[in-house]
Coordinates of N, CA and C in Angstrom, one line a residue:
X1 N 0.8 -1.2 0.0 CA 0.0 0.0 0.0 C 0.9 1.3 0.0
X2 N 2.0 1.2 0.7 CA 2.9 2.3 0.8 C 3.4 2.7 -0.6
X3 N 3.8 1.7 -1.4 CA 4.3 1.9 -2.8 C 3.3 2.5 -3.6
X4 N 2.0 2.0 -3.5 CA 0.9 2.5 -4.3 C 0.7 4.0 -4.0
X5 N 0.8 4.4 -2.7 CA 0.6 5.7 -2.3 C 1.7 6.6 -2.9
X6 N 2.9 6.1 -3.0 CA 4.0 6.9 -3.5 C 3.7 7.1 -5.0
X7 N 3.2 6.1 -5.7 CA 2.9 6.3 -7.1 C 1.8 7.4 -7.3
X8 N 0.8 7.4 -6.5 CA -0.3 8.4 -6.5 C 0.3 9.8 -6.3
X9 N 1.2 9.9 -5.3 CA 1.8 11.2 -5.0 C 2.7 11.7 -6.2
X10 N 3.5 10.7 -6.7 CA 4.3 11.1 -7.9 C 3.5 11.7 -9.0
X11 N 2.4 11.0 -9.4 CA 1.5 11.4 -10.5 C 0.8 12.7 -10.1
X12 N 0.4 12.8 -8.9 CA -0.4 14.0 -8.5 C 0.5 15.2 -8.5
X13 N 1.8 15.1 -8.2 CA 2.7 16.2 -8.2 C 3.3 16.5 -9.6
X14 N 3.0 15.8 -10.6 CA 3.6 15.9 -11.9 C 3.4 17.3 -12.4
X15 N 2.2 17.9 -12.4 CA 2.0 19.2 -13.0 C 2.7 20.3 -12.1
X16 N 2.7 20.1 -10.8 CA 3.4 21.0 -10.0 C 4.9 21.1 -10.3
X17 N 5.5 19.9 -10.6 CA 6.9 19.8 -10.9 C 7.2 20.4 -12.3
X18 N 6.2 20.2 -13.2 CA 6.4 20.9 -14.6 C 6.4 22.4 -14.4
X19 N 5.5 22.9 -13.6 CA 5.4 24.3 -13.3 C 6.7 24.8 -12.7
X20 N 7.3 24.1 -11.8 CA 8.5 24.4 -11.1 C 9.7 24.4 -12.1
X21 N 9.7 23.5 -13.0 CA 10.7 23.4 -14.0 C 10.7 24.7 -14.9
X22 N 9.4 25.1 -15.2 CA 9.3 26.3 -16.0 C 9.8 27.5 -15.3
X23 N 9.5 27.6 -14.0 CA 9.9 28.8 -13.2 C 11.4 28.8 -13.1
X24 N 12.0 27.6 -12.8 CA 13.5 27.6 -12.7 C 14.2 27.9 -14.0
X25 N 13.6 27.4 -15.1 CA 14.2 27.5 -16.4 C 14.3 29.0 -16.8
X26 N 13.4 29.8 -16.4 CA 13.4 31.2 -16.8 C 14.1 32.1 -15.8
X27 N 14.6 31.6 -14.7 CA 15.4 32.4 -13.8 C 16.6 33.0 -14.4
X28 N 16.8 34.3 -14.4 CA 17.9 34.9 -15.0 C 19.1 34.9 -14.1
X29 N 20.3 34.6 -14.7 CA 21.5 34.6 -13.9 C 22.4 35.8 -14.4
X30 N 21.9 36.6 -15.2 CA 22.7 37.8 -15.7 C 23.1 37.7 -17.1
X31 N 23.3 38.8 -17.7 CA 23.7 38.9 -19.1 C 22.8 38.2 -20.1
X32 N 21.5 38.2 -19.8 CA 20.5 37.6 -20.6 C 20.5 36.1 -20.6
X33 N 21.2 35.4 -19.7 CA 21.4 34.0 -19.6 C 20.4 33.5 -18.5
X34 N 19.7 32.4 -18.8 CA 18.8 31.7 -17.9 C 19.4 30.4 -17.4
X35 N 18.8 29.9 -16.3 CA 19.3 28.7 -15.7 C 19.1 27.6 -16.8
X36 N 18.1 27.6 -17.5 CA 17.8 26.6 -18.6 C 19.0 26.6 -19.6
X37 N 19.4 27.8 -20.0 CA 20.5 27.9 -20.9 C 21.8 27.3 -20.4
X38 N 22.1 27.5 -19.1 CA 23.3 26.9 -18.5 C 23.2 25.4 -18.4
X39 N 22.0 25.0 -18.2 CA 21.7 23.5 -18.1 C 22.0 22.8 -19.4
X40 N 21.6 23.5 -20.5 CA 21.7 22.9 -21.9 C 23.1 23.1 -22.4
X41 N 23.8 24.2 -22.0 CA 25.1 24.5 -22.6 C 26.2 24.2 -21.6
X42 N 26.4 22.9 -21.3 CA 27.4 22.6 -20.3 C 28.7 22.3 -20.9
X43 N 29.6 23.4 -20.8 CA 30.9 23.3 -21.5 C 31.8 22.3 -20.8
X44 N 31.7 22.1 -19.5 CA 32.5 21.2 -18.8 C 32.2 19.8 -19.2
X45 N 30.9 19.5 -19.4 CA 30.5 18.1 -19.8 C 31.1 17.9 -21.2
X46 N 31.0 18.9 -22.1 CA 31.5 18.7 -23.4 C 33.0 18.5 -23.4
X47 N 33.7 19.2 -22.5 CA 35.2 19.0 -22.4 C 35.5 17.6 -22.0
X48 N 34.8 17.1 -21.0 CA 35.0 15.7 -20.6 C 34.8 14.7 -21.7
X49 N 33.8 14.9 -22.6 CA 33.6 14.0 -23.7 C 34.8 14.1 -24.7
X50 N 35.3 15.2 -24.9 CA 36.4 15.4 -25.9 C 37.7 14.7 -25.3
X51 N 37.9 14.9 -24.0 CA 39.2 14.5 -23.5 C 39.2 13.1 -22.9
X52 N 38.1 12.5 -22.7 CA 38.0 11.2 -22.0 C 38.8 10.1 -22.6
X53 N 39.0 10.2 -24.0 CA 39.7 9.1 -24.6 C 41.2 9.3 -24.7
X54 N 41.7 10.5 -24.2 CA 43.1 10.8 -24.4 C 43.9 10.6 -23.0
X55 N 45.1 10.1 -23.1 CA 45.9 10.1 -21.8 C 46.1 11.5 -21.3
X56 N 45.9 11.6 -20.0 CA 45.9 13.0 -19.4 C 47.2 13.7 -19.6
X57 N 48.3 13.0 -19.7 CA 49.6 13.7 -19.8 C 49.7 14.5 -21.1
X58 N 48.8 14.1 -22.1 CA 48.9 14.8 -23.4 C 48.2 16.2 -23.4
X59 N 47.4 16.4 -22.4 CA 46.7 17.7 -22.4 C 46.7 18.4 -21.0
X60 N 47.3 17.8 -20.0 CA 47.3 18.4 -18.7 C 48.7 18.8 -18.3
X61 N 48.8 20.0 -17.6 CA 50.1 20.4 -17.0 C 50.4 19.5 -15.8
X62 N 51.5 19.7 -15.2 CA 51.8 19.0 -13.9 C 50.8 19.3 -12.8
X63 N 50.5 20.6 -12.7 CA 49.5 21.1 -11.8 C 48.1 20.5 -12.0
X64 N 47.7 20.5 -13.3 CA 46.4 19.9 -13.7 C 46.4 18.4 -13.4
X65 N 47.5 17.7 -13.6 CA 47.5 16.3 -13.3 C 47.3 16.0 -11.8
X66 N 47.8 17.0 -11.0 CA 47.6 16.8 -9.5 C 46.1 17.0 -9.3
X67 N 45.5 18.0 -10.0 CA 44.0 18.2 -9.8 C 43.3 17.0 -10.3
X68 N 43.7 16.4 -11.4 CA 43.1 15.2 -11.8 C 43.2 14.0 -10.8
X69 N 44.3 13.9 -10.2 CA 44.5 12.9 -9.2 C 43.6 13.0 -8.0
X70 N 43.5 14.3 -7.5 CA 42.7 14.5 -6.3 C 41.2 14.4 -6.7
X71 N 40.9 14.7 -8.0 CA 39.5 14.5 -8.4 C 39.1 13.0 -8.4
X72 N 40.1 12.2 -8.9 CA 39.8 10.8 -8.9 C 39.7 10.2 -7.5
X73 N 40.4 10.8 -6.6 CA 40.3 10.4 -5.2 C 39.0 10.7 -4.5
X74 N 38.4 11.8 -4.9 CA 37.2 12.3 -4.2 C 35.9 12.2 -5.0
X75 N 36.1 11.9 -6.3 CA 34.9 11.9 -7.2 C 34.7 10.6 -7.8
X76 N 33.4 10.1 -7.8 CA 33.1 8.8 -8.4 C 32.7 9.0 -9.8
X77 N 33.6 8.7 -10.7 CA 33.3 8.9 -12.2 C 33.5 10.3 -12.6
X78 N 33.1 10.6 -13.8 CA 33.3 11.9 -14.4 C 32.0 12.7 -14.1
X79 N 32.1 13.9 -13.6 CA 30.9 14.7 -13.4 C 30.2 15.0 -14.7
X80 N 28.9 14.7 -14.8 CA 28.2 14.8 -16.1 C 27.1 15.9 -15.8
X81 N 27.5 17.2 -15.9 CA 26.6 18.2 -15.8 C 26.8 19.0 -14.4
X82 N 26.2 20.1 -14.3 CA 26.4 21.0 -13.2 C 25.9 20.3 -11.9
X83 N 24.8 19.6 -12.0 CA 24.3 18.8 -10.8 C 25.4 18.0 -10.2
X84 N 26.1 17.2 -11.0 CA 27.1 16.3 -10.6 C 28.3 17.0 -10.1
X85 N 28.6 18.1 -10.8 CA 29.8 19.0 -10.4 C 29.6 19.5 -9.0
X86 N 28.4 20.0 -8.7 CA 28.1 20.5 -7.4 C 28.2 19.5 -6.3
X87 N 27.7 18.3 -6.6 CA 27.7 17.3 -5.6 C 29.1 16.6 -5.5
X88 N 29.8 16.6 -6.6 CA 31.1 15.8 -6.6 C 32.3 16.5 -6.0
X89 N 32.4 17.8 -6.1 CA 33.6 18.5 -5.7 C 33.4 19.0 -4.3
X90 N 33.9 18.3 -3.3 CA 33.8 18.8 -1.9 C 34.6 20.0 -1.6
X91 N 34.3 20.8 -0.6 CA 35.0 22.0 -0.3 C 36.3 21.7 0.5
X92 N 36.3 20.5 1.1 CA 37.5 20.2 1.9 C 37.9 18.8 1.7
X93 N 39.2 18.5 1.8 CA 39.8 17.2 1.6 C 40.3 16.6 2.9
X94 N 41.0 15.5 2.8 CA 41.5 14.9 4.0 C 42.7 15.6 4.6
X95 N 43.4 16.4 3.8 CA 44.5 17.1 4.4 C 44.6 18.5 3.7
X96 N 45.4 19.4 4.2 CA 45.5 20.8 3.6 C 45.8 20.8 2.1
X97 N 46.7 19.9 1.6 CA 47.0 19.9 0.2 C 45.8 19.5 -0.6
X98 N 45.1 18.5 -0.2 CA 43.9 18.1 -1.0 C 42.9 19.2 -1.0
X99 N 42.7 19.8 0.2 CA 41.7 20.9 0.3 C 42.1 22.0 -0.7
X100 N 43.4 22.4 -0.8 CA 43.8 23.4 -1.7 C 43.5 23.0 -3.2
X101 N 43.7 21.8 -3.5 CA 43.5 21.3 -4.9 C 42.0 21.3 -5.2
X102 N 41.2 20.9 -4.2 CA 39.7 20.8 -4.4 C 39.2 22.3 -4.5
X103 N 39.7 23.2 -3.8 CA 39.3 24.6 -3.9 C 39.6 25.1 -5.3
X104 N 40.8 24.7 -5.8 CA 41.2 25.1 -7.1 C 40.2 24.5 -8.2
X105 N 39.8 23.3 -8.0 CA 38.8 22.7 -8.9 C 37.5 23.5 -8.9
X106 N 37.0 23.9 -7.7 CA 35.8 24.7 -7.6 C 36.0 26.1 -8.2
X107 N 37.1 26.7 -8.1 CA 37.4 27.9 -8.8 C 37.3 27.8 -10.3
X108 N 37.8 26.7 -10.8 CA 37.8 26.4 -12.2 C 36.3 26.3 -12.7
X109 N 35.5 25.6 -12.0 CA 34.1 25.6 -12.3 C 33.5 27.0 -12.3
X110 N 33.8 27.8 -11.4 CA 33.3 29.1 -11.3 C 33.7 29.9 -12.5
X111 N 35.0 29.7 -13.0 CA 35.5 30.5 -14.1 C 34.7 30.1 -15.4
X112 N 34.3 28.8 -15.5 CA 33.6 28.4 -16.7 C 32.2 29.1 -16.7
X113 N 31.6 29.1 -15.5 CA 30.3 29.8 -15.4 C 30.4 31.2 -15.7
X114 N 31.4 31.9 -15.2 CA 31.7 33.3 -15.5 C 31.9 33.5 -17.0
X115 N 32.6 32.6 -17.7 CA 32.9 32.7 -19.1 C 31.6 32.6 -19.9
X116 N 30.6 32.0 -19.3 CA 29.3 31.9 -20.1 C 28.5 33.2 -20.0
X117 N 29.0 34.1 -19.1 CA 28.3 35.4 -19.0 C 27.6 35.7 -17.7
X118 N 27.7 34.7 -16.8 CA 27.1 34.9 -15.5 C 28.0 35.9 -14.6
X119 N 27.4 36.9 -14.0 CA 28.2 37.9 -13.3 C 28.4 37.6 -11.8
X120 N 28.0 36.4 -11.4 CA 28.2 36.0 -10.0 C 27.6 36.9 -8.9
X121 N 26.6 37.7 -9.3 CA 26.1 38.7 -8.3 C 25.4 37.9 -7.2
X122 N 24.8 36.8 -7.5 CA 24.1 36.0 -6.4 C 24.9 34.9 -5.9
X123 N 26.2 34.7 -6.4 CA 27.0 33.6 -5.8 C 26.9 32.3 -6.6
X124 N 28.0 31.7 -6.8 CA 28.1 30.5 -7.6 C 27.3 29.3 -6.9
X125 N 27.3 29.3 -5.6 CA 26.6 28.2 -4.9 C 25.1 28.3 -5.2
X126 N 24.5 29.5 -5.3 CA 23.1 29.7 -5.5 C 22.7 29.2 -6.9
X127 N 23.5 29.6 -7.9 CA 23.1 29.2 -9.2 C 23.3 27.7 -9.4
X128 N 24.3 27.1 -8.8 CA 24.5 25.6 -8.9 C 23.4 24.9 -8.2
X129 N 22.9 25.4 -7.1 CA 21.8 24.8 -6.4 C 20.5 24.8 -7.3
X130 N 20.3 25.9 -7.9 CA 19.1 26.0 -8.8 C 19.3 25.1 -10.0
X131 N 20.4 25.0 -10.6 CA 20.7 24.0 -11.7 C 20.4 22.6 -11.2
X132 N 20.9 22.3 -10.0 CA 20.8 20.9 -9.5 C 19.3 20.6 -9.3
X133 N 18.5 21.6 -8.8 CA 17.1 21.3 -8.5 C 16.4 21.2 -9.9
X134 N 16.7 22.0 -10.8 CA 16.1 21.9 -12.2 C 16.4 20.5 -12.8
X135 N 17.6 20.0 -12.7 CA 17.9 18.7 -13.2 C 17.2 17.6 -12.5
X136 N 17.1 17.7 -11.2 CA 16.4 16.7 -10.4 C 14.9 16.6 -10.8
X137 N 14.3 17.8 -11.0 CA 12.9 17.8 -11.4 C 12.7 17.3 -12.8
X138 N 13.6 17.6 -13.7 CA 13.5 17.1 -15.1 C 13.7 15.6 -15.1
X139 N 14.5 15.0 -14.3 CA 14.7 13.6 -14.2 C 13.4 12.9 -13.7
X140 N 12.8 13.5 -12.7 CA 11.6 12.9 -12.1 C 10.4 13.0 -13.1
X141 N 10.3 14.1 -13.8 CA 9.2 14.2 -14.8 C 9.4 13.3 -16.0
X142 N 10.7 13.2 -16.4 CA 11.0 12.4 -17.6 C 10.7 10.9 -17.2
X143 N 11.0 10.5 -16.0 CA 10.8 9.1 -15.6 C 9.3 8.8 -15.6
X144 N 8.5 9.7 -15.1 CA 7.1 9.5 -15.1 C 6.6 9.4 -16.5
X145 N 7.0 10.3 -17.4 CA 6.6 10.2 -18.8 C 7.0 8.9 -19.4
X146 N 8.2 8.4 -19.1 CA 8.7 7.2 -19.7 C 7.8 6.0 -19.3
X147 N 7.5 6.0 -18.0 CA 6.7 4.8 -17.5 C 5.3 4.9 -18.1
X148 N 4.7 6.1 -18.1 CA 3.3 6.2 -18.7 C 3.3 5.9 -20.2
X149 N 4.3 6.3 -20.9 CA 4.4 5.9 -22.3 C 4.6 4.4 -22.5
X150 N 5.4 3.8 -21.6 CA 5.5 2.3 -21.7 C 4.2 1.6 -21.4
X151 N 3.5 2.1 -20.4 CA 2.2 1.5 -20.0 C 1.2 1.7 -21.2
X152 N 1.3 2.8 -21.8 CA 0.3 3.1 -22.9 C 0.5 2.1 -24.1
X153 N 1.7 1.6 -24.3 CA 2.0 0.7 -25.3 C 1.2 -0.6 -25.3
X154 N 0.9 -1.1 -24.0 CA 0.2 -2.4 -23.9 C -1.1 -2.3 -23.1
X155 N -1.3 -1.2 -22.4 CA -2.5 -0.9 -21.6 C -2.9 0.5 -21.8
X156 N -3.3 1.0 -22.9 CA -3.6 2.4 -23.2 C -4.7 3.0 -22.2
X157 N -5.7 2.1 -21.9 CA -6.7 2.6 -21.0 C -6.2 2.9 -19.6
X158 N -5.2 2.0 -19.1 CA -4.6 2.2 -17.8 C -3.8 3.5 -17.8
X159 N -3.1 3.8 -18.8 CA -2.3 5.0 -18.9 C -3.2 6.2 -18.9
X160 N -4.3 6.1 -19.7 CA -5.2 7.2 -19.8 C -5.9 7.5 -18.4
X161 N -6.2 6.4 -17.8 CA -6.9 6.5 -16.5 C -5.9 7.2 -15.5
X162 N -4.7 6.8 -15.4 CA -3.7 7.4 -14.5 C -3.5 8.9 -14.8
X163 N -3.4 9.2 -16.1 CA -3.2 10.6 -16.4 C -4.4 11.5 -16.0
X164 N -5.6 11.0 -16.4 CA -6.8 11.7 -16.0 C -7.0 11.9 -14.5
X165 N -6.9 10.8 -13.8 CA -7.3 10.7 -12.4 C -6.2 11.5 -11.5
X166 N -4.9 11.2 -11.8 CA -3.9 11.8 -10.9 C -3.1 13.0 -11.4
X167 N -2.8 12.9 -12.7 CA -2.1 14.1 -13.3 C -3.0 15.3 -13.5
X168 N -4.2 15.0 -14.1 CA -5.1 16.1 -14.4 C -6.1 16.3 -13.3
X169 N -6.2 15.4 -12.3 CA -7.1 15.6 -11.2 C -8.6 15.5 -11.5
X170 N -8.9 14.7 -12.5 CA -10.3 14.5 -13.0 C -11.0 13.6 -11.9
X171 N -12.3 14.0 -11.6 CA -13.1 13.3 -10.7 C -13.3 11.9 -11.2
X172 N -13.4 10.9 -10.2 CA -13.6 9.5 -10.6 C -14.8 9.2 -11.5
X173 N -15.9 9.9 -11.2 CA -17.1 9.7 -12.0 C -16.9 10.2 -13.4
X174 N -16.3 11.4 -13.5 CA -16.1 11.9 -14.9 C -15.1 11.1 -15.6
X175 N -14.1 10.6 -14.9 CA -13.1 9.8 -15.6 C -13.7 8.5 -16.1
X176 N -14.6 7.9 -15.2 CA -15.3 6.6 -15.6 C -16.1 6.9 -16.9
X177 N -16.8 8.0 -16.9 CA -17.6 8.3 -18.1 C -16.8 8.4 -19.3
X178 N -15.6 9.1 -19.2 CA -14.7 9.3 -20.3 C -14.2 8.0 -20.8
X179 N -14.0 7.0 -19.9 CA -13.5 5.7 -20.3 C -14.7 4.7 -20.7
X180 N -15.9 5.2 -20.5 CA -17.1 4.5 -20.9 C -17.2 3.2 -20.0
X181 N -17.0 3.3 -18.7 CA -17.1 2.2 -17.8 C -17.8 2.7 -16.5
X182 N -18.3 1.7 -15.8 CA -19.0 2.1 -14.5 C -18.0 2.3 -13.4
X183 N -18.4 3.0 -12.3 CA -17.5 3.3 -11.2 C -16.8 2.1 -10.7
X184 N -17.5 1.0 -10.5 CA -16.9 -0.2 -9.9 C -15.8 -0.7 -10.8
X185 N -16.0 -0.7 -12.1 CA -14.9 -1.1 -13.0 C -13.8 -0.1 -13.0
X186 N -14.1 1.2 -12.9 CA -13.1 2.2 -12.8 C -12.1 2.0 -11.7
X187 N -12.6 1.7 -10.5 CA -11.8 1.4 -9.3 C -10.9 0.2 -9.5
X188 N -11.5 -0.8 -10.1 CA -10.7 -2.0 -10.4 C -9.5 -1.7 -11.3
X189 N -9.9 -1.0 -12.4 CA -8.8 -0.6 -13.4 C -7.8 0.3 -12.7
X190 N -8.2 1.2 -11.8 CA -7.3 2.1 -11.2 C -6.3 1.3 -10.3
X191 N -6.7 0.3 -9.6 CA -5.8 -0.5 -8.8 C -4.8 -1.3 -9.7
X192 N -5.4 -1.8 -10.8 CA -4.5 -2.6 -11.7 C -3.5 -1.7 -12.4
X193 N -4.0 -0.5 -12.7 CA -3.1 0.5 -13.4 C -1.9 0.9 -12.5
X194 N -2.2 1.1 -11.3 CA -1.2 1.5 -10.3 C -0.2 0.4 -10.1
X195 N -0.7 -0.9 -10.1 CA 0.2 -2.0 -10.0 C 1.1 -2.2 -11.2
X196 N 0.5 -2.0 -12.4 CA 1.3 -2.0 -13.6 C 2.4 -0.9 -13.6
X197 N 2.0 0.3 -13.2 CA 2.9 1.4 -13.1 C 4.1 1.0 -12.2
X198 N 3.8 0.5 -11.1 CA 4.8 0.0 -10.1 C 5.8 -1.0 -10.7
X199 N 5.2 -1.9 -11.5 CA 6.0 -2.9 -12.1 C 7.0 -2.3 -13.1
X200 N 6.5 -1.4 -13.9 CA 7.3 -0.8 -14.9 C 8.3 0.1 -14.4
X201 N 8.0 0.7 -13.3 CA 8.9 1.7 -12.6 C 10.0 1.0 -11.8
X202 N 9.8 -0.2 -11.4 CA 10.8 -0.9 -10.6 C 12.0 -1.4 -11.3

């Protein structure tokens, strides 16, 4: 029952999350640049894609190789996007030297953001927090869309029922009429639809 309630909550919050994404996407960070633009135009991620296949000594200085070593020590995998960069680069290390190198990494991230036109008037932490929240919400909404789309492939009425009842907030009676079924059948379908959603989402 707990899992079913979680599904209902996820679907019921879908429209609210979409609205929050829209609000976050249009937040201005200066110089005509929005949070959405920064999210789409991730230069650090592009740099990782270009360099991933090359030995680090071919493009890194001695200092940069030290940064790479400390990054490998504190970061799991390559940061893919601002969300991961925020979470992956801690402010402090195990010793003063590591802390200094980690701070250097954080400064480099800040310089990339500045190069995009952000004037840092609100602080780098604030903008990275907004980007992280935007990416979290997008992942949640995309996951719901993917499960509903998959459900629609083999149980279109179940997908329609879930969208009407929980995403759009349609009254059970109206939803039953739209599906051309009686209320008793509607509640049976609703239970089965939730169960199918759970199976596909797991």
